[in-house]
PDB file of C-alpha atoms and ligand atoms in Angstrom:
ATOM      1  CA  MET A   1     -64.653   9.694 -60.882  1.00 43.00           C
ATOM      2  CA  ASN A   2     -66.565   6.912 -62.536  1.00 45.00           C
ATOM      3  CA  ASP A   3     -66.761   7.161 -66.384  1.00 44.00           C
ATOM      4  CA  LYS A   4     -69.604   4.901 -66.480  1.00 45.00           C
ATOM      5  CA  LYS A   5     -71.824   6.709 -63.507  1.00 47.00           C
ATOM      6  CA  VAL A   6     -71.677  10.077 -65.217  1.00 46.00           C
ATOM      7  CA  GLY A   7     -72.665   8.435 -68.152  1.00 48.00           C
ATOM      8  CA  LEU A   8     -70.133   9.041 -70.892  1.00 50.00           C
ATOM      9  CA  SER A   9     -70.774   6.044 -72.734  1.00 53.00           C
ATOM     10  CA  ASP A  10     -74.388   6.651 -72.404  1.00 48.00           C
ATOM     11  CA  THR A  11     -73.941  10.008 -74.436  1.00 49.00           C
ATOM     12  CA  MET A  12     -72.184   8.407 -77.059  1.00 50.00           C
ATOM     13  CA  ARG A  13     -74.963   5.371 -77.186  1.00 49.00           C
ATOM     14  CA  ALA A  14     -77.451   8.122 -77.675  1.00 47.00           C
ATOM     15  CA  LYS A  15     -75.469   9.323 -80.369  1.00 48.00           C
ATOM     16  CA  THR A  16     -74.980   6.518 -82.192  1.00 47.00           C
ATOM     17  CA  GLU A  17     -77.707   3.849 -81.912  1.00 48.00           C
ATOM     18  CA  PRO A  18     -80.999   5.115 -82.898  1.00 44.00           C
ATOM     19  CA  LYS A  19     -80.239   5.836 -86.625  1.00 50.00           C
ATOM     20  CA  THR A  20     -79.998   3.115 -89.162  1.00 58.00           C
ATOM     21  CA  PHE A  21     -77.030   4.788 -91.402  1.00 65.00           C
ATOM     22  CA  LYS A  22     -77.326   5.710 -94.948  1.00 73.00           C
ATOM     23  CA  ARG A  23     -73.898   5.948 -95.738  1.00 82.00           C
ATOM     24  CA  ASN A  24     -72.957   7.904 -98.925  1.00 83.00           C
ATOM     25  CA  PRO A  25     -69.468   7.211-100.868  1.00 86.00           C
ATOM     26  CA  ILE A  26     -67.406  10.335-101.555  1.00 91.00           C
ATOM     27  CA  PRO A  27     -68.292  11.090-105.129  1.00 92.00           C
ATOM     28  CA  GLY A  28     -65.547  10.649-107.825  1.00 95.00           C
ATOM     29  CA  THR A  29     -63.704   7.770-105.497  1.00 95.00           C
ATOM     30  CA  LYS A  30     -64.096   4.258-105.319  1.00 95.00           C
ATOM     31  CA  PHE A  31     -62.401   3.388-101.907  1.00 95.00           C
ATOM     32  CA  THR A  32     -62.234   5.696 -98.625  1.00 95.00           C
ATOM     33  CA  ILE A  33     -59.613   4.684 -96.155  1.00 96.00           C
ATOM     34  CA  ALA A  34     -59.496   6.577 -92.833  1.00 95.00           C
ATOM     35  CA  ILE A  35     -56.255   6.753 -90.971  1.00 96.00           C
ATOM     36  CA  SER A  36     -56.837   7.286 -87.390  1.00 94.00           C
ATOM     37  CA  SER A  37     -55.350   7.277 -84.089  1.00 88.00           C
ATOM     38  CA  ALA A  38     -56.806   8.050 -80.960  1.00 75.00           C
ATOM     39  CA  LYS A  39     -54.097  10.371 -79.711  1.00 82.00           C
ATOM     40  CA  GLY A  40     -52.107  13.218 -81.313  1.00 83.00           C
ATOM     41  CA  GLY A  41     -48.550  13.289 -82.022  1.00 86.00           C
ATOM     42  CA  VAL A  42     -48.300   9.633 -83.216  1.00 91.00           C
ATOM     43  CA  GLY A  43     -47.317   9.964 -86.652  1.00 94.00           C
ATOM     44  CA  LYS A  44     -50.842   9.852 -88.163  1.00 95.00           C
ATOM     45  CA  SER A  45     -50.597  12.746 -90.852  1.00 96.00           C
ATOM     46  CA  THR A  46     -46.930  11.622 -91.564  1.00 97.00           C
ATOM     47  CA  PHE A  47     -48.293   8.087 -92.433  1.00 98.00           C
ATOM     48  CA  ALA A  48     -51.381   9.499 -94.337  1.00 98.00           C
ATOM     49  CA  THR A  49     -49.329  11.433 -96.514  1.00 98.00           C
ATOM     50  CA  ASN A  50     -46.648   8.732 -97.118  1.00 98.00           C
ATOM     51  CA  LEU A  51     -49.145   5.986 -97.482  1.00 98.00           C
ATOM     52  CA  ALA A  52     -50.942   8.168-100.454  1.00 98.00           C
ATOM     53  CA  LEU A  53     -47.556   8.626-102.068  1.00 98.00           C
ATOM     54  CA  ALA A  54     -46.723   4.900-101.788  1.00 98.00           C
ATOM     55  CA  LEU A  55     -50.129   4.197-103.176  1.00 98.00           C
ATOM     56  CA  LYS A  56     -49.249   6.406-106.030  1.00 98.00           C
ATOM     57  CA  LYS A  57     -45.999   4.440-106.714  1.00 98.00           C
ATOM     58  CA  VAL A  58     -47.988   1.290-106.764  1.00 97.00           C
ATOM     59  CA  GLY A  59     -49.951   2.756-109.701  1.00 97.00           C
ATOM     60  CA  CYS A  60     -53.309   4.088-107.926  1.00 97.00           C
ATOM     61  CA  LYS A  61     -54.774   7.433-108.481  1.00 98.00           C
ATOM     62  CA  VAL A  62     -55.187   8.887-104.838  1.00 98.00           C
ATOM     63  CA  GLY A  63     -56.797  12.116-103.100  1.00 98.00           C
ATOM     64  CA  ILE A  64     -55.996  13.141 -99.459  1.00 98.00           C
ATOM     65  CA  LEU A  65     -58.539  14.747 -97.330  1.00 96.00           C
ATOM     66  CA  ASP A  66     -57.174  16.263 -94.219  1.00 95.00           C
ATOM     67  CA  ALA A  67     -60.024  15.939 -92.069  1.00 91.00           C
ATOM     68  CA  ASP A  68     -58.076  17.275 -88.947  1.00 89.00           C
ATOM     69  CA  ILE A  69     -60.228  20.607 -88.662  1.00 85.00           C
ATOM     70  CA  TYR A  70     -58.597  21.692 -85.725  1.00 83.00           C
ATOM     71  CA  GLY A  71     -55.126  20.852 -86.618  1.00 86.00           C
ATOM     72  CA  PRO A  72     -54.446  20.614 -90.145  1.00 91.00           C
ATOM     73  CA  SER A  73     -51.178  19.300 -91.320  1.00 94.00           C
ATOM     74  CA  LEU A  74     -51.395  18.848 -95.279  1.00 96.00           C
ATOM     75  CA  PRO A  75     -50.382  22.568 -96.016  1.00 95.00           C
ATOM     76  CA  LYS A  76     -47.168  21.759 -94.285  1.00 95.00           C
ATOM     77  CA  LEU A  77     -46.377  18.204 -95.211  1.00 97.00           C
ATOM     78  CA  PHE A  78     -46.944  18.962 -98.894  1.00 98.00           C
ATOM     79  CA  SER A  79     -45.957  22.824 -98.991  1.00 97.00           C
ATOM     80  CA  ILE A  80     -49.077  23.983-100.501  1.00 96.00           C
ATOM     81  CA  ASN A  81     -49.518  27.776 -99.892  1.00 93.00           C
ATOM     82  CA  GLU A  82     -52.321  28.321-102.628  1.00 92.00           C
ATOM     83  CA  LYS A  83     -56.290  28.442-102.116  1.00 91.00           C
ATOM     84  CA  PRO A  84     -58.500  26.182-103.880  1.00 92.00           C
ATOM     85  CA  ASP A  85     -60.501  27.273-106.837  1.00 92.00           C
ATOM     86  CA  SER A  86     -64.337  27.164-106.368  1.00 89.00           C
ATOM     87  CA  ASP A  87     -66.989  27.250-109.309  1.00 86.00           C
ATOM     88  CA  GLY A  88     -69.544  28.277-106.870  1.00 85.00           C
ATOM     89  CA  GLN A  89     -70.738  24.973-106.157  1.00 87.00           C
ATOM     90  CA  THR A  90     -67.787  22.690-105.643  1.00 90.00           C
ATOM     91  CA  LEU A  91     -64.260  23.235-104.557  1.00 92.00           C
ATOM     92  CA  LYS A  92     -61.428  21.880-106.832  1.00 94.00           C
ATOM     93  CA  PRO A  93     -58.644  19.808-105.048  1.00 96.00           C
ATOM     94  CA  ILE A  94     -55.474  20.866-105.405  1.00 97.00           C
ATOM     95  CA  LEU A  95     -52.901  18.719-106.999  1.00 98.00           C
ATOM     96  CA  LYS A  96     -49.673  18.145-105.544  1.00 98.00           C
ATOM     97  CA  TYR A  97     -47.259  15.407-106.145  1.00 98.00           C
ATOM     98  CA  GLU A  98     -49.910  14.050-108.371  1.00 98.00           C
ATOM     99  CA  ILE A  99     -52.340  13.543-105.637  1.00 98.00           C
ATOM    100  CA  GLN A 100     -55.568  15.228-104.926  1.00 98.00           C
ATOM    101  CA  CYS A 101     -55.563  17.494-101.978  1.00 98.00           C
ATOM    102  CA  MET A 102     -57.958  19.226 -99.777  1.00 96.00           C
ATOM    103  CA  SER A 103     -57.632  20.606 -96.079  1.00 94.00           C
ATOM    104  CA  ILE A 104     -59.317  23.329 -94.051  1.00 90.00           C
ATOM    105  CA  GLY A 105     -55.791  24.469 -93.915  1.00 90.00           C
ATOM    106  CA  PHE A 106     -55.974  25.825 -97.495  1.00 90.00           C
ATOM    107  CA  LEU A 107     -58.933  27.935 -96.699  1.00 85.00           C
ATOM    108  CA  THR A 108     -57.700  29.580 -93.533  1.00 81.00           C
ATOM    109  CA  ASP A 109     -53.987  31.221 -92.396  1.00 73.00           C
ATOM    110  CA  GLU A 110     -51.755  29.345 -90.476  1.00 69.00           C
ATOM    111  CA  GLN A 111     -52.087  31.511 -87.505  1.00 68.00           C
ATOM    112  CA  THR A 112     -55.650  31.522 -86.966  1.00 69.00           C
ATOM    113  CA  PRO A 113     -56.917  28.908 -84.581  1.00 66.00           C
ATOM    114  CA  MET A 114     -60.350  27.019 -85.625  1.00 68.00           C
ATOM    115  CA  ILE A 115     -62.779  27.834 -82.843  1.00 67.00           C
ATOM    116  CA  TRP A 116     -65.652  25.892 -84.029  1.00 69.00           C
ATOM    117  CA  ARG A 117     -68.234  23.954 -82.417  1.00 72.00           C
ATOM    118  CA  GLY A 118     -69.403  20.264 -83.328  1.00 72.00           C
ATOM    119  CA  PRO A 119     -71.960  20.737 -85.801  1.00 76.00           C
ATOM    120  CA  MET A 120     -69.740  23.192 -87.578  1.00 78.00           C
ATOM    121  CA  VAL A 121     -67.396  20.510 -87.901  1.00 80.00           C
ATOM    122  CA  THR A 122     -69.726  18.220 -89.162  1.00 83.00           C
ATOM    123  CA  SER A 123     -70.840  20.660 -91.821  1.00 84.00           C
ATOM    124  CA  ALA A 124     -67.202  21.207 -92.909  1.00 85.00           C
ATOM    125  CA  ILE A 125     -66.655  17.671 -93.289  1.00 87.00           C
ATOM    126  CA  LYS A 126     -69.569  17.137 -95.489  1.00 86.00           C
ATOM    127  CA  THR A 127     -68.629  19.981 -97.724  1.00 88.00           C
ATOM    128  CA  PHE A 128     -65.311  18.310 -97.981  1.00 89.00           C
ATOM    129  CA  THR A 129     -66.770  15.032 -99.017  1.00 89.00           C
ATOM    130  CA  GLN A 130     -69.587  15.879-100.939  1.00 90.00           C
ATOM    131  CA  LYS A 131     -68.846  19.080-102.455  1.00 92.00           C
ATOM    132  CA  VAL A 132     -65.045  18.543-103.566  1.00 94.00           C
ATOM    133  CA  GLY A 133     -64.595  17.639-107.185  1.00 95.00           C
ATOM    134  CA  TRP A 134     -62.647  14.808-106.362  1.00 95.00           C
ATOM    135  CA  LYS A 135     -61.938  12.979-109.906  1.00 95.00           C
ATOM    136  CA  ASP A 136     -61.542   9.352-110.739  1.00 96.00           C
ATOM    137  CA  LEU A 137     -59.676   8.391-107.577  1.00 97.00           C
ATOM    138  CA  ASP A 138     -59.034   4.644-106.523  1.00 97.00           C
ATOM    139  CA  PHE A 139     -58.422   5.720-103.002  1.00 97.00           C
ATOM    140  CA  ILE A 140     -59.177   8.931-100.916  1.00 97.00           C
ATOM    141  CA  ILE A 141     -56.973   8.847 -97.777  1.00 97.00           C
ATOM    142  CA  VAL A 142     -58.646  10.613 -94.740  1.00 96.00           C
ATOM    143  CA  ASP A 143     -56.300  11.599 -92.275  1.00 95.00           C
ATOM    144  CA  MET A 144     -58.390  11.949 -89.194  1.00 91.00           C
ATOM    145  CA  PRO A 145     -58.052  14.229 -85.973  1.00 87.00           C
ATOM    146  CA  PRO A 146     -57.149  12.296 -82.810  1.00 85.00           C
ATOM    147  CA  GLY A 147     -59.953  11.130 -80.636  1.00 78.00           C
ATOM    148  CA  THR A 148     -63.224   9.681 -80.919  1.00 73.00           C
ATOM    149  CA  GLY A 149     -65.360  12.975 -81.539  1.00 79.00           C
ATOM    150  CA  ASP A 150     -67.510  14.549 -84.233  1.00 82.00           C
ATOM    151  CA  THR A 151     -65.490  14.063 -87.410  1.00 83.00           C
ATOM    152  CA  GLN A 152     -65.251  10.439 -86.319  1.00 85.00           C
ATOM    153  CA  LEU A 153     -68.916  10.161 -85.844  1.00 84.00           C
ATOM    154  CA  THR A 154     -69.728  11.800 -89.130  1.00 85.00           C
ATOM    155  CA  PHE A 155     -67.480   9.766 -91.303  1.00 83.00           C
ATOM    156  CA  ALA A 156     -68.788   6.870 -89.704  1.00 84.00           C
ATOM    157  CA  GLN A 157     -72.255   7.414 -90.093  1.00 84.00           C
ATOM    158  CA  GLU A 158     -72.753   9.521 -93.156  1.00 84.00           C
ATOM    159  CA  ILE A 159     -69.800   8.455 -95.230  1.00 88.00           C
ATOM    160  CA  ASN A 160     -68.886   5.085 -96.753  1.00 86.00           C
ATOM    161  CA  VAL A 161     -65.448   4.404 -95.002  1.00 92.00           C
ATOM    162  CA  ASP A 162     -64.095   1.343 -96.524  1.00 94.00           C
ATOM    163  CA  GLY A 163     -61.762   0.664 -93.852  1.00 95.00           C
ATOM    164  CA  VAL A 164     -59.733   2.460 -91.189  1.00 96.00           C
ATOM    165  CA  VAL A 165     -56.011   2.140 -90.404  1.00 97.00           C
ATOM    166  CA  ILE A 166     -55.145   2.717 -86.731  1.00 96.00           C
ATOM    167  CA  VAL A 167     -51.587   4.348 -86.200  1.00 96.00           C
ATOM    168  CA  SER A 168     -50.125   4.181 -82.564  1.00 94.00           C
ATOM    169  CA  THR A 169     -46.738   4.408 -80.800  1.00 93.00           C
ATOM    170  CA  PRO A 170     -46.023   1.713 -78.584  1.00 90.00           C
ATOM    171  CA  GLN A 171     -46.546   3.274 -75.212  1.00 87.00           C
ATOM    172  CA  GLU A 172     -49.131   2.175 -72.738  1.00 86.00           C
ATOM    173  CA  ILE A 173     -50.655   5.570 -72.696  1.00 85.00           C
ATOM    174  CA  ALA A 174     -51.118   5.453 -76.453  1.00 86.00           C
ATOM    175  CA  LEU A 175     -52.387   1.944 -76.384  1.00 89.00           C
ATOM    176  CA  GLN A 176     -55.042   2.701 -73.838  1.00 89.00           C
ATOM    177  CA  ASP A 177     -56.554   5.480 -76.224  1.00 89.00           C
ATOM    178  CA  VAL A 178     -56.092   2.838 -79.148  1.00 92.00           C
ATOM    179  CA  LYS A 179     -58.310   0.532 -77.507  1.00 93.00           C
ATOM    180  CA  ARG A 180     -60.737   3.054 -76.961  1.00 91.00           C
ATOM    181  CA  GLY A 181     -60.528   3.810 -80.731  1.00 91.00           C
ATOM    182  CA  ILE A 182     -60.953   0.235 -81.794  1.00 94.00           C
ATOM    183  CA  ARG A 183     -64.336  -0.011 -79.702  1.00 93.00           C
ATOM    184  CA  MET A 184     -65.717   3.008 -81.227  1.00 91.00           C
ATOM    185  CA  PHE A 185     -65.147   1.576 -84.817  1.00 92.00           C
ATOM    186  CA  GLU A 186     -66.509  -1.503 -83.669  1.00 93.00           C
ATOM    187  CA  LYS A 187     -69.594  -0.002 -82.413  1.00 91.00           C
ATOM    188  CA  LEU A 188     -70.083   2.133 -85.543  1.00 89.00           C
ATOM    189  CA  LYS A 189     -69.624  -0.916 -87.483  1.00 91.00           C
ATOM    190  CA  VAL A 190     -66.454   0.461 -89.744  1.00 92.00           C
ATOM    191  CA  ASN A 191     -64.116  -1.876 -90.697  1.00 94.00           C
ATOM    192  CA  ILE A 192     -60.885  -1.853 -89.065  1.00 96.00           C
ATOM    193  CA  ILE A 193     -58.197  -2.926 -91.746  1.00 97.00           C
ATOM    194  CA  GLY A 194     -55.407  -3.335 -89.318  1.00 97.00           C
ATOM    195  CA  LEU A 195     -52.929  -1.241 -86.674  1.00 97.00           C
ATOM    196  CA  ILE A 196     -49.424   0.129 -87.522  1.00 97.00           C
ATOM    197  CA  ASP A 197     -46.798   0.442 -84.963  1.00 96.00           C
ATOM    198  CA  ASN A 198     -44.984   3.711 -85.410  1.00 96.00           C
ATOM    199  CA  MET A 199     -41.805   5.036 -83.867  1.00 94.00           C
ATOM    200  CA  SER A 200     -41.524   1.337 -82.711  1.00 91.00           C
ATOM    201  CA  HIS A 201     -37.659   1.381 -82.407  1.00 92.00           C
ATOM    202  CA  PHE A 202     -34.774   3.650 -82.968  1.00 91.00           C
ATOM    203  CA  ILE A 203     -31.325   2.079 -84.644  1.00 88.00           C
ATOM    204  CA  GLY A 204     -28.545   4.074 -83.319  1.00 87.00           C
ATOM    205  CA  ASP A 205     -24.999   4.634 -84.924  1.00 86.00           C
ATOM    206  CA  ASP A 206     -23.818   1.858 -82.912  1.00 89.00           C
ATOM    207  CA  GLY A 207     -26.237  -0.453 -85.125  1.00 87.00           C
ATOM    208  CA  GLU A 208     -27.995  -1.285 -81.739  1.00 90.00           C
ATOM    209  CA  LYS A 209     -31.654  -1.188 -81.815  1.00 90.00           C
ATOM    210  CA  TYR A 210     -33.428   0.866 -79.136  1.00 91.00           C
ATOM    211  CA  ALA A 211     -37.090   0.436 -78.177  1.00 88.00           C
ATOM    212  CA  ILE A 212     -37.665   3.529 -76.567  1.00 84.00           C
ATOM    213  CA  PHE A 213     -41.226   3.379 -76.049  1.00 84.00           C
ATOM    214  CA  GLY A 214     -41.339  -0.413 -75.020  1.00 84.00           C
ATOM    215  CA  GLU A 215     -41.511  -3.093 -77.740  1.00 88.00           C
ATOM    216  CA  GLY A 216     -44.598  -5.038 -79.351  1.00 91.00           C
ATOM    217  CA  GLY A 217     -47.421  -3.096 -77.535  1.00 93.00           C
ATOM    218  CA  VAL A 218     -49.349  -2.324 -80.717  1.00 95.00           C
ATOM    219  CA  GLU A 219     -49.133  -5.929 -82.303  1.00 96.00           C
ATOM    220  CA  ARG A 220     -50.287  -7.123 -78.693  1.00 95.00           C
ATOM    221  CA  THR A 221     -53.205  -4.896 -78.868  1.00 96.00           C
ATOM    222  CA  ALA A 222     -53.990  -5.807 -82.358  1.00 97.00           C
ATOM    223  CA  ASN A 223     -54.008  -9.698 -81.114  1.00 97.00           C
ATOM    224  CA  GLU A 224     -55.999  -8.890 -78.142  1.00 96.00           C
ATOM    225  CA  PHE A 225     -58.744  -7.554 -80.486  1.00 96.00           C
ATOM    226  CA  LYS A 226     -58.288  -9.854 -83.387  1.00 97.00           C
ATOM    227  CA  LYS A 227     -57.311  -7.042 -85.768  1.00 97.00           C
ATOM    228  CA  GLU A 228     -54.327  -7.435 -88.392  1.00 97.00           C
ATOM    229  CA  PHE A 229     -51.099  -6.077 -87.305  1.00 97.00           C
ATOM    230  CA  LEU A 230     -49.729  -4.561 -90.151  1.00 97.00           C
ATOM    231  CA  GLY A 231     -46.214  -3.883 -89.030  1.00 97.00           C
ATOM    232  CA  LYS A 232     -43.845  -1.166 -87.786  1.00 96.00           C
ATOM    233  CA  ILE A 233     -42.023   1.862 -88.832  1.00 97.00           C
ATOM    234  CA  PRO A 234     -39.077   2.633 -86.930  1.00 96.00           C
ATOM    235  CA  ILE A 235     -37.912   6.458 -85.870  1.00 95.00           C
ATOM    236  CA  HIS A 236     -35.894   7.979 -88.472  1.00 95.00           C
ATOM    237  CA  SER A 237     -34.795  11.576 -88.623  1.00 95.00           C
ATOM    238  CA  ASP A 238     -35.103  11.756 -92.102  1.00 97.00           C
ATOM    239  CA  VAL A 239     -39.264  11.188 -91.772  1.00 97.00           C
ATOM    240  CA  GLY A 240     -39.201  14.334 -89.757  1.00 96.00           C
ATOM    241  CA  LYS A 241     -36.922  16.309 -91.753  1.00 96.00           C
ATOM    242  CA  PHE A 242     -38.229  15.658 -95.068  1.00 97.00           C
ATOM    243  CA  GLY A 243     -41.979  16.041 -93.743  1.00 95.00           C
ATOM    244  CA  ASP A 244     -40.886  19.552 -92.278  1.00 95.00           C
ATOM    245  CA  GLU A 245     -39.681  20.562 -95.579  1.00 97.00           C
ATOM    246  CA  GLY A 246     -42.741  19.580 -97.297  1.00 97.00           C
ATOM    247  CA  VAL A 247     -41.727  16.641 -99.470  1.00 98.00           C
ATOM    248  CA  PRO A 248     -42.623  13.472 -97.673  1.00 98.00           C
ATOM    249  CA  ILE A 249     -39.980  10.869 -97.637  1.00 98.00           C
ATOM    250  CA  VAL A 250     -41.716   8.411 -99.856  1.00 98.00           C
ATOM    251  CA  GLU A 251     -41.619  11.218-102.622  1.00 98.00           C
ATOM    252  CA  LYS A 252     -38.449  12.422-101.872  1.00 98.00           C
ATOM    253  CA  ASN A 253     -36.438   9.537-101.774  1.00 98.00           C
ATOM    254  CA  PRO A 254     -38.533   6.210-102.632  1.00 98.00           C
ATOM    255  CA  GLU A 255     -35.437   4.070-102.217  1.00 98.00           C
ATOM    256  CA  HIS A 256     -34.864   5.130 -98.645  1.00 97.00           C
ATOM    257  CA  ASP A 257     -35.483   1.848 -96.285  1.00 95.00           C
ATOM    258  CA  ILE A 258     -38.356   3.971 -94.498  1.00 97.00           C
ATOM    259  CA  SER A 259     -40.111   4.528 -97.856  1.00 98.00           C
ATOM    260  CA  LYS A 260     -39.936   0.748 -98.735  1.00 98.00           C
ATOM    261  CA  ILE A 261     -41.877   0.123 -95.608  1.00 98.00           C
ATOM    262  CA  TYR A 262     -44.772   2.510 -96.845  1.00 98.00           C
ATOM    263  CA  ILE A 263     -44.680   1.019-100.055  1.00 98.00           C
ATOM    264  CA  ASN A 264     -44.846  -2.254 -98.419  1.00 98.00           C
ATOM    265  CA  PHE A 265     -47.975  -1.048 -96.732  1.00 98.00           C
ATOM    266  CA  ALA A 266     -49.453   0.327 -99.881  1.00 98.00           C
ATOM    267  CA  ASN A 267     -49.403  -2.743-101.775  1.00 97.00           C
ATOM    268  CA  LYS A 268     -50.902  -5.017 -98.625  1.00 96.00           C
ATOM    269  CA  ILE A 269     -53.649  -2.373 -98.451  1.00 96.00           C
ATOM    270  CA  LYS A 270     -54.152  -2.144-102.375  1.00 96.00           C
ATOM    271  CA  ASN A 271     -54.182  -5.975-102.460  1.00 95.00           C
ATOM    272  CA  LYS A 272     -57.374  -5.972 -99.840  1.00 94.00           C
ATOM    273  CA  PHE A 273     -59.385  -4.059-102.132  1.00 92.00           C
ATOM    274  CA  ASN A 274     -58.876  -5.856-105.526  1.00 75.00           C
TER     275      ASN A 274
HETATM  276  N1  ADP B 301     -41.466   7.076 -88.256  1.00 58.32           N
HETATM  277  C1  ADP B 301     -40.876   8.073 -87.731  1.00 58.32           C
HETATM  278  N2  ADP B 301     -39.896   8.621 -87.443  1.00 58.32           N
HETATM  279  C2  ADP B 301     -39.351   9.783 -87.019  1.00 58.32           C
HETATM  280  N3  ADP B 301     -40.456  10.826 -86.744  1.00 58.32           N
HETATM  281  C3  ADP B 301     -41.635  10.361 -87.029  1.00 58.32           C
HETATM  282  C4  ADP B 301     -42.196   9.458 -87.493  1.00 58.32           C
HETATM  283  N4  ADP B 301     -43.492   9.379 -87.527  1.00 58.32           N
HETATM  284  C5  ADP B 301     -43.711  10.747 -87.278  1.00 58.32           C
HETATM  285  N5  ADP B 301     -42.732  11.418 -87.103  1.00 58.32           N
HETATM  286  C6  ADP B 301     -42.762  12.623 -86.433  1.00 58.32           C
HETATM  287  O1  ADP B 301     -43.720  12.984 -85.638  1.00 58.32           O
HETATM  288  C7  ADP B 301     -44.036  14.190 -85.368  1.00 58.32           C
HETATM  289  C8  ADP B 301     -45.741  13.908 -85.174  1.00 58.32           C
HETATM  290  O2  ADP B 301     -46.177  13.349 -86.608  1.00 58.32           O
HETATM  291  P1  ADP B 301     -47.733  13.878 -87.111  1.00 58.32           P
HETATM  292  O3  ADP B 301     -47.783  13.053 -88.396  1.00 58.32           O
HETATM  293  O4  ADP B 301     -47.598  15.082 -87.373  1.00 58.32           O
HETATM  294  O5  ADP B 301     -48.412  13.225 -85.888  1.00 58.32           O
HETATM  295  P2  ADP B 301     -50.273  13.245 -85.783  1.00 58.32           P
HETATM  296  O6  ADP B 301     -50.926  13.409 -87.138  1.00 58.32           O
HETATM  297  O7  ADP B 301     -50.644  12.165 -85.051  1.00 58.32           O
HETATM  298  O8  ADP B 301     -50.387  14.378 -84.791  1.00 58.32           O
HETATM  299  C9  ADP B 301     -43.908  14.878 -86.549  1.00 58.32           C
HETATM  300  O9  ADP B 301     -42.838  15.692 -86.246  1.00 58.32           O
HETATM  301  C10 ADP B 301     -43.340  13.688 -87.672  1.00 58.32           C
HETATM  302  O10 ADP B 301     -42.254  14.104 -88.438  1.00 58.32           O
HETATM  303 MG1   MG B 302     -52.062  14.936 -87.748  1.00 58.32          MG
END
């Protein structure tokens, strides 16, 4: 079926065009950076948490807003089991590894699926951005859900997002979605900071480099759209292992080769906002 005929792009236009946006900054924060990927499972949450910790290492005050309402990862990746306090007006972020954290997963239990319609998602995002007591943050890192849906629209239209980093793996099937994501952010006039090639390759015990998902696809896509290519993160089993333990690699072992890559990204990104 032809997308154009069924008018999918028209629906998008109807949602995005008639309004002139009055974008609000998130109170208590200087800069908002969204981490996006059009596809799930490409390592976006892993990137978001390690980038936040790397920004802390380079001297910034950082918060993480887990905006993946249907699949929150922050409770697991940061091993947070407590519920946030509230004074009836605002929710207090949970402080872990010196990072201010908020996730829908703090308010629900792990087993319960979120069965929410679009407007509920939109109102949850508004609560998380306007009714959380974020304090003195240089950066808030927003871990976005995959896709081009209500969360992305709400952020782009209502919140002053200073930039988005797009994470992808190098397979064609992921890149196709990345292109869709880039076009969406361009339409919504959200600044794209750059693209990351995650799980770019694997170094075997033999020291050989294996480009399991093909080589250079993310960089080519960045060039095609005249966006900055920020760099590669190889596959390393420690990334997954430490993530599963609830202590991301940058926190667990800042001297690790992979941690150094995240810290390098943090410096790059920080310097763009100075
Ligand atoms: N560079 C990497 N090397 C090894 N495993 C990785 C890497 N990046 C992410 N992963 C793993 O890939 C899986 C999906 O990552 P996740 O961050 O949850 O993706 P997303 O948020 O995009 O759905 C996790 O098991 C994570 O540990
Ligand atoms: Mg995720």
